mmCIF file of C-alpha atoms in Angstrom:
data_model
loop_
_atom_site.group_PDB
_atom_site.id
_atom_site.type_symbol
_atom_site.label_atom_id
_atom_site.label_comp_id
_atom_site.label_asym_id
_atom_site.label_seq_id
_atom_site.Cartn_x
_atom_site.Cartn_y
_atom_site.Cartn_z
ATOM 1 C CA UNK A 30 -0.150 0.374 -0.107
ATOM 2 C CA UNK A 31 2.661 2.655 1.511
ATOM 3 C CA UNK A 32 4.829 1.725 -2.268
ATOM 4 C CA UNK A 33 1.786 2.003 -4.380
ATOM 5 C CA UNK A 34 1.174 5.552 -3.101
ATOM 6 C CA UNK A 35 4.504 6.349 -3.152
ATOM 7 C CA UNK A 36 4.420 5.219 -6.509
ATOM 8 C CA UNK A 37 1.914 7.445 -7.656
ATOM 9 C CA UNK A 38 3.132 10.342 -5.672
ATOM 10 C CA UNK A 39 5.913 10.421 -7.647
ATOM 11 C CA UNK A 40 3.918 10.154 -11.612
ATOM 12 C CA UNK A 41 1.770 13.091 -10.027
ATOM 13 C CA UNK A 42 5.456 14.527 -9.048
ATOM 14 C CA UNK A 43 6.199 13.583 -13.031
ATOM 15 C CA UNK A 44 2.898 14.269 -14.673
ATOM 16 C CA UNK A 45 2.697 15.141 -18.193
ATOM 17 C CA UNK A 46 1.074 18.857 -19.039
ATOM 18 C CA UNK A 47 -1.629 17.464 -21.082
ATOM 19 C CA UNK A 48 -2.473 14.606 -18.821
ATOM 20 C CA UNK A 49 -2.780 17.244 -15.709
ATOM 21 C CA UNK A 50 -4.956 19.303 -18.183
ATOM 22 C CA UNK A 51 -7.060 16.711 -18.862
ATOM 23 C CA UNK A 52 -7.292 15.190 -15.470
ATOM 24 C CA UNK A 53 -7.843 19.339 -13.974
ATOM 25 C CA UNK A 54 -11.299 19.805 -16.859
ATOM 26 C CA UNK A 55 -12.038 16.923 -15.766
ATOM 27 C CA UNK A 56 -12.468 17.804 -12.329
ATOM 28 C CA UNK A 57 -14.171 20.473 -12.818
ATOM 29 C CA UNK A 58 -16.537 19.303 -15.086
ATOM 30 C CA UNK A 59 -18.082 16.921 -12.293
ATOM 31 C CA UNK A 60 -17.843 19.387 -10.052
ATOM 32 C CA UNK A 61 -19.636 22.132 -12.268
ATOM 33 C CA UNK A 62 -22.073 18.935 -13.225
ATOM 34 C CA UNK A 63 -23.091 18.091 -10.023
ATOM 35 C CA UNK A 64 -23.521 22.305 -8.809
ATOM 36 C CA UNK A 65 -25.788 22.057 -12.413
ATOM 37 C CA UNK A 66 -23.354 24.411 -13.710
ATOM 38 C CA UNK A 67 -23.691 25.344 -17.609
ATOM 39 C CA UNK A 68 -20.427 25.975 -17.700
ATOM 40 C CA UNK A 69 -19.152 22.095 -17.162
ATOM 41 C CA UNK A 70 -19.328 20.982 -21.063
ATOM 42 C CA UNK A 71 -16.766 23.574 -22.006
ATOM 43 C CA UNK A 72 -14.464 21.533 -19.203
ATOM 44 C CA UNK A 73 -15.887 18.767 -20.748
ATOM 45 C CA UNK A 74 -14.357 19.755 -24.392
ATOM 46 C CA UNK A 75 -11.069 20.408 -22.824
ATOM 47 C CA UNK A 76 -10.582 17.133 -21.308
ATOM 48 C CA UNK A 77 -12.387 14.805 -23.828
ATOM 49 C CA UNK A 78 -10.163 16.070 -27.213
ATOM 50 C CA UNK A 79 -6.981 15.729 -24.168
ATOM 51 C CA UNK A 80 -8.109 11.627 -23.371
ATOM 52 C CA UNK A 81 -9.217 10.806 -27.230
ATOM 53 C CA UNK A 82 -5.574 11.110 -27.791
ATOM 54 C CA UNK A 83 -4.390 9.558 -24.702
ATOM 55 C CA UNK A 84 -6.116 6.532 -24.917
ATOM 56 C CA UNK A 85 -5.233 5.690 -28.548
ATOM 57 C CA UNK A 86 -2.351 5.429 -27.496
ATOM 58 C CA UNK A 87 -2.313 3.185 -24.480
ATOM 59 C CA UNK A 88 -4.461 0.888 -27.269
ATOM 60 C CA UNK A 89 -7.936 1.431 -25.129
ATOM 61 C CA UNK A 90 -9.393 2.062 -28.754
ATOM 62 C CA UNK A 91 -13.562 2.298 -27.123
ATOM 63 C CA UNK A 92 -12.434 4.703 -24.589
ATOM 64 C CA UNK A 93 -10.488 7.065 -27.145
ATOM 65 C CA UNK A 94 -13.856 6.559 -29.154
ATOM 66 C CA UNK A 95 -16.082 7.057 -26.212
ATOM 67 C CA UNK A 96 -14.299 10.979 -25.986
ATOM 68 C CA UNK A 97 -15.504 11.883 -29.321
ATOM 69 C CA UNK A 98 -18.732 11.073 -28.619
ATOM 70 C CA UNK A 99 -18.442 12.884 -25.633
ATOM 71 C CA UNK A 100 -16.751 15.885 -27.728
ATOM 72 C CA UNK A 101 -20.464 15.772 -29.458
ATOM 73 C CA UNK A 102 -22.360 15.455 -26.433
ATOM 74 C CA UNK A 103 -20.368 18.090 -24.521
ATOM 75 C CA UNK A 104 -22.407 20.828 -27.362
ATOM 76 C CA UNK A 105 -25.835 18.580 -27.249
ATOM 77 C CA UNK A 106 -25.279 19.317 -23.018
ATOM 78 C CA UNK A 107 -24.537 22.744 -23.778
ATOM 79 C CA UNK A 108 -27.489 22.844 -26.413
ATOM 80 C CA UNK A 109 -29.936 21.730 -23.895
ATOM 81 C CA UNK A 110 -29.408 23.238 -20.815
ATOM 82 C CA UNK A 111 -29.697 26.849 -22.392
ATOM 83 C CA UNK A 112 -32.137 26.061 -24.734
ATOM 84 C CA UNK A 113 -35.787 24.215 -23.686
ATOM 85 C CA UNK A 114 -39.602 24.444 -24.490
ATOM 86 C CA UNK A 115 -41.465 27.092 -23.449
ATOM 87 C CA UNK A 116 -44.022 24.673 -21.071
ATOM 88 C CA UNK A 117 -40.445 23.589 -19.853
ATOM 89 C CA UNK A 118 -39.318 27.190 -18.596
ATOM 90 C CA UNK A 119 -43.012 27.949 -17.393
ATOM 91 C CA UNK A 120 -43.036 24.268 -15.571
ATOM 92 C CA UNK A 121 -39.460 25.218 -13.163
ATOM 93 C CA UNK A 122 -36.707 27.965 -12.565
ATOM 94 C CA UNK A 123 -33.717 27.515 -12.323
ATOM 95 C CA UNK A 124 -32.414 30.827 -12.545
ATOM 96 C CA UNK A 125 -30.521 30.482 -9.939
ATOM 97 C CA UNK A 126 -28.040 27.551 -11.375
ATOM 98 C CA UNK A 127 -28.186 29.746 -14.608
ATOM 99 C CA UNK A 128 -30.378 27.013 -16.469
ATOM 100 C CA UNK A 129 -33.408 26.495 -17.015
ATOM 101 C CA UNK A 130 -33.916 22.549 -17.486
ATOM 102 C CA UNK A 131 -35.502 20.614 -14.490
ATOM 103 C CA UNK A 132 -34.062 18.386 -12.999
ATOM 104 C CA UNK A 133 -36.250 14.248 -13.691
ATOM 105 C CA UNK A 134 -36.598 10.982 -12.651
ATOM 106 C CA UNK A 135 -36.757 7.570 -14.710
ATOM 107 C CA UNK A 136 -38.948 4.984 -13.057
ATOM 108 C CA UNK A 137 -36.861 2.098 -11.951
ATOM 109 C CA UNK A 138 -38.304 -0.487 -15.316
ATOM 110 C CA UNK A 139 -36.937 1.447 -17.641
ATOM 111 C CA UNK A 140 -33.534 1.243 -16.306
ATOM 112 C CA UNK A 141 -34.258 -2.555 -16.055
ATOM 113 C CA UNK A 142 -34.514 -2.649 -19.339
ATOM 114 C CA UNK A 143 -31.936 -0.361 -20.314
ATOM 115 C CA UNK A 144 -29.078 -2.735 -18.468
ATOM 116 C CA UNK A 145 -30.457 -5.544 -19.721
ATOM 117 C CA UNK A 146 -29.664 -4.298 -23.688
ATOM 118 C CA UNK A 147 -26.820 -2.182 -22.708
ATOM 119 C CA UNK A 148 -24.918 -5.620 -20.971
ATOM 120 C CA UNK A 149 -26.167 -7.072 -24.635
ATOM 121 C CA UNK A 150 -24.677 -4.452 -26.852
ATOM 122 C CA UNK A 151 -21.754 -4.610 -24.457
ATOM 123 C CA UNK A 152 -21.070 -8.627 -24.817
ATOM 124 C CA UNK A 153 -21.260 -7.820 -28.541
ATOM 125 C CA UNK A 154 -19.395 -5.316 -28.730
ATOM 126 C CA UNK A 155 -16.425 -7.052 -26.499
ATOM 127 C CA UNK A 156 -16.462 -9.678 -28.476
ATOM 128 C CA UNK A 157 -15.178 -7.547 -32.093
ATOM 129 C CA UNK A 158 -13.030 -6.193 -30.340
ATOM 130 C CA UNK A 159 -11.521 -9.238 -28.873
ATOM 131 C CA UNK A 160 -11.676 -10.461 -32.041
ATOM 132 C CA UNK A 161 -10.299 -7.661 -34.393
ATOM 133 C CA UNK A 162 -8.958 -5.027 -33.173
ATOM 134 C CA UNK A 163 -5.520 -5.407 -30.508
ATOM 135 C CA UNK A 164 -7.518 -3.377 -27.459
ATOM 136 C CA UNK A 165 -6.364 -4.470 -24.043
ATOM 137 C CA UNK A 166 -10.051 -5.615 -21.688
ATOM 138 C CA UNK A 167 -11.765 -5.703 -24.837
ATOM 139 C CA UNK A 168 -14.905 -6.286 -22.644
ATOM 140 C CA UNK A 169 -14.367 -4.031 -19.878
ATOM 141 C CA UNK A 170 -13.551 -1.115 -22.265
ATOM 142 C CA UNK A 171 -16.633 -2.101 -24.489
ATOM 143 C CA UNK A 172 -18.683 -2.110 -21.185
ATOM 144 C CA UNK A 173 -17.516 0.900 -19.708
ATOM 145 C CA UNK A 174 -18.235 2.586 -23.130
ATOM 146 C CA UNK A 175 -21.502 1.264 -23.961
ATOM 147 C CA UNK A 176 -23.191 2.454 -20.547
ATOM 148 C CA UNK A 177 -21.378 5.318 -20.497
ATOM 149 C CA UNK A 178 -22.560 6.333 -23.954
ATOM 150 C CA UNK A 179 -25.791 6.347 -22.167
ATOM 151 C CA UNK A 180 -25.245 7.824 -18.601
ATOM 152 C CA UNK A 181 -23.966 10.781 -20.465
ATOM 153 C CA UNK A 182 -27.068 11.451 -22.315
ATOM 154 C CA UNK A 183 -28.711 11.248 -19.036
ATOM 155 C CA UNK A 184 -26.547 14.475 -17.835
ATOM 156 C CA UNK A 185 -27.544 16.107 -20.936
ATOM 157 C CA UNK A 186 -31.252 15.433 -19.585
ATOM 158 C CA UNK A 187 -30.497 15.943 -16.620
ATOM 159 C CA UNK A 188 -31.880 12.351 -15.259
ATOM 160 C CA UNK A 189 -31.228 11.821 -11.698
ATOM 161 C CA UNK A 190 -30.000 8.754 -12.045
ATOM 162 C CA UNK A 191 -27.177 9.641 -14.780
ATOM 163 C CA UNK A 192 -24.954 9.624 -11.519
ATOM 164 C CA UNK A 193 -25.761 5.962 -9.855
ATOM 165 C CA UNK A 194 -24.487 4.986 -13.486
ATOM 166 C CA UNK A 195 -21.603 6.889 -13.166
ATOM 167 C CA UNK A 196 -20.997 5.399 -10.320
ATOM 168 C CA UNK A 197 -20.454 1.655 -10.807
ATOM 169 C CA UNK A 198 -19.007 2.882 -14.615
ATOM 170 C CA UNK A 199 -16.717 4.660 -12.438
ATOM 171 C CA UNK A 200 -15.342 1.460 -10.030
ATOM 172 C CA UNK A 201 -14.217 -0.260 -13.068
ATOM 173 C CA UNK A 202 -12.378 1.867 -14.799
ATOM 174 C CA UNK A 203 -10.326 2.498 -11.757
ATOM 175 C CA UNK A 204 -8.883 -1.117 -12.780
ATOM 176 C CA UNK A 205 -8.554 -0.853 -16.513
ATOM 177 C CA UNK A 206 -6.669 2.625 -15.871
ATOM 178 C CA UNK A 207 -4.219 0.652 -13.169
ATOM 179 C CA UNK A 208 -3.687 -2.010 -15.815
ATOM 180 C CA UNK A 209 -2.878 0.537 -17.674
ATOM 181 C CA UNK A 210 -0.236 2.523 -15.631
ATOM 182 C CA UNK A 211 -2.241 5.492 -15.660
ATOM 183 C CA UNK A 212 -2.151 6.319 -12.372
ATOM 184 C CA UNK A 213 -3.025 10.104 -12.269
ATOM 185 C CA UNK A 214 -6.410 9.001 -13.968
ATOM 186 C CA UNK A 215 -7.175 5.819 -11.886
ATOM 187 C CA UNK A 216 -6.981 8.684 -8.453
ATOM 188 C CA UNK A 217 -8.933 10.932 -10.266
ATOM 189 C CA UNK A 218 -11.699 8.062 -11.253
ATOM 190 C CA UNK A 219 -11.499 7.189 -7.660
ATOM 191 C CA UNK A 220 -12.073 10.733 -7.350
ATOM 192 C CA UNK A 221 -15.373 10.520 -9.491
ATOM 193 C CA UNK A 222 -16.775 7.856 -7.324
ATOM 194 C CA UNK A 223 -17.079 10.003 -4.317
ATOM 195 C CA UNK A 224 -18.233 13.612 -6.470
ATOM 196 C CA UNK A 225 -20.938 11.262 -8.662
ATOM 197 C CA UNK A 226 -22.248 10.120 -4.724
ATOM 198 C CA UNK A 227 -22.154 13.941 -3.764
ATOM 199 C CA UNK A 228 -23.698 14.714 -7.002
ATOM 200 C CA UNK A 229 -26.672 12.348 -6.503
ATOM 201 C CA UNK A 230 -27.331 14.142 -3.319
ATOM 202 C CA UNK A 231 -27.573 16.898 -4.683
ATOM 203 C CA UNK A 232 -29.845 16.318 -7.579
ATOM 204 C CA UNK A 233 -32.396 14.525 -5.556
ATOM 205 C CA UNK A 234 -31.720 17.063 -2.781
ATOM 206 C CA UNK A 235 -33.011 19.703 -5.115
ATOM 207 C CA UNK A 236 -35.725 16.692 -7.335
ATOM 208 C CA UNK A 237 -37.747 16.251 -4.439
ATOM 209 C CA UNK A 238 -37.091 20.097 -3.431
ATOM 210 C CA UNK A 239 -38.898 21.012 -6.833
ATOM 211 C CA UNK A 240 -41.736 18.415 -6.561
ATOM 212 C CA UNK A 241 -42.565 20.132 -3.291
ATOM 213 C CA UNK A 242 -42.668 23.059 -4.739
ATOM 214 C CA UNK A 243 -44.936 22.205 -7.374
ATOM 215 C CA UNK A 244 -46.840 19.531 -5.650
ATOM 216 C CA UNK A 245 -47.390 22.938 -2.948
ATOM 217 C CA UNK A 246 -48.125 25.376 -6.201
ATOM 218 C CA UNK A 247 -50.881 23.173 -7.481
ATOM 219 C CA UNK A 248 -52.592 22.773 -3.937
ATOM 220 C CA UNK A 249 -52.317 26.550 -3.894
ATOM 221 C CA UNK A 250 -53.938 27.221 -6.836
ATOM 222 C CA UNK A 251 -56.918 24.487 -6.222
ATOM 223 C CA UNK A 252 -58.304 26.652 -2.947
#
């Protein structure tokens, strides 16, 4: 344990500039997303561009491809958080966060169906990567990629459960990055796990509060 910690500290002390920038911008993304701050998306753009090159270089090709998707979703997320229909604007008021899109929650049944479908997709993609590419850890790499694709979409739509997906994805990713010698990124994903838990707690509290306010407004209107 002591040797591992010492190696990590030493790695950070000699951390390449580009990976350091990727780590910092990625941390900003998660922190700002947890606060519903729209500037999380520009931070995501910086991180994804750098990590797409890093992951391709270490033969985590599915992760590299995922970063390209993240880049597109960062643009889409910015759009979603800034532009919503007039009915959504009237239904909620998140002016204190600088965004208009309300936090929502999707049913357990829906997520169960999604998990089954994404698991099947992960196995299929993993088989293809295992048999036709030199990528390492094809099944785990494919699973984290497939689930992250969906989880990122949930963030753009401000679906509460996105944080639960990220907790699991980040745990698996820690193992992958340690195996590939990307200690700073593994540490980053350890922080992601903690921040995802905090993010879920923050969003859940806001979700509950908004529903209580909505219920109160309905009650007042019917009196």
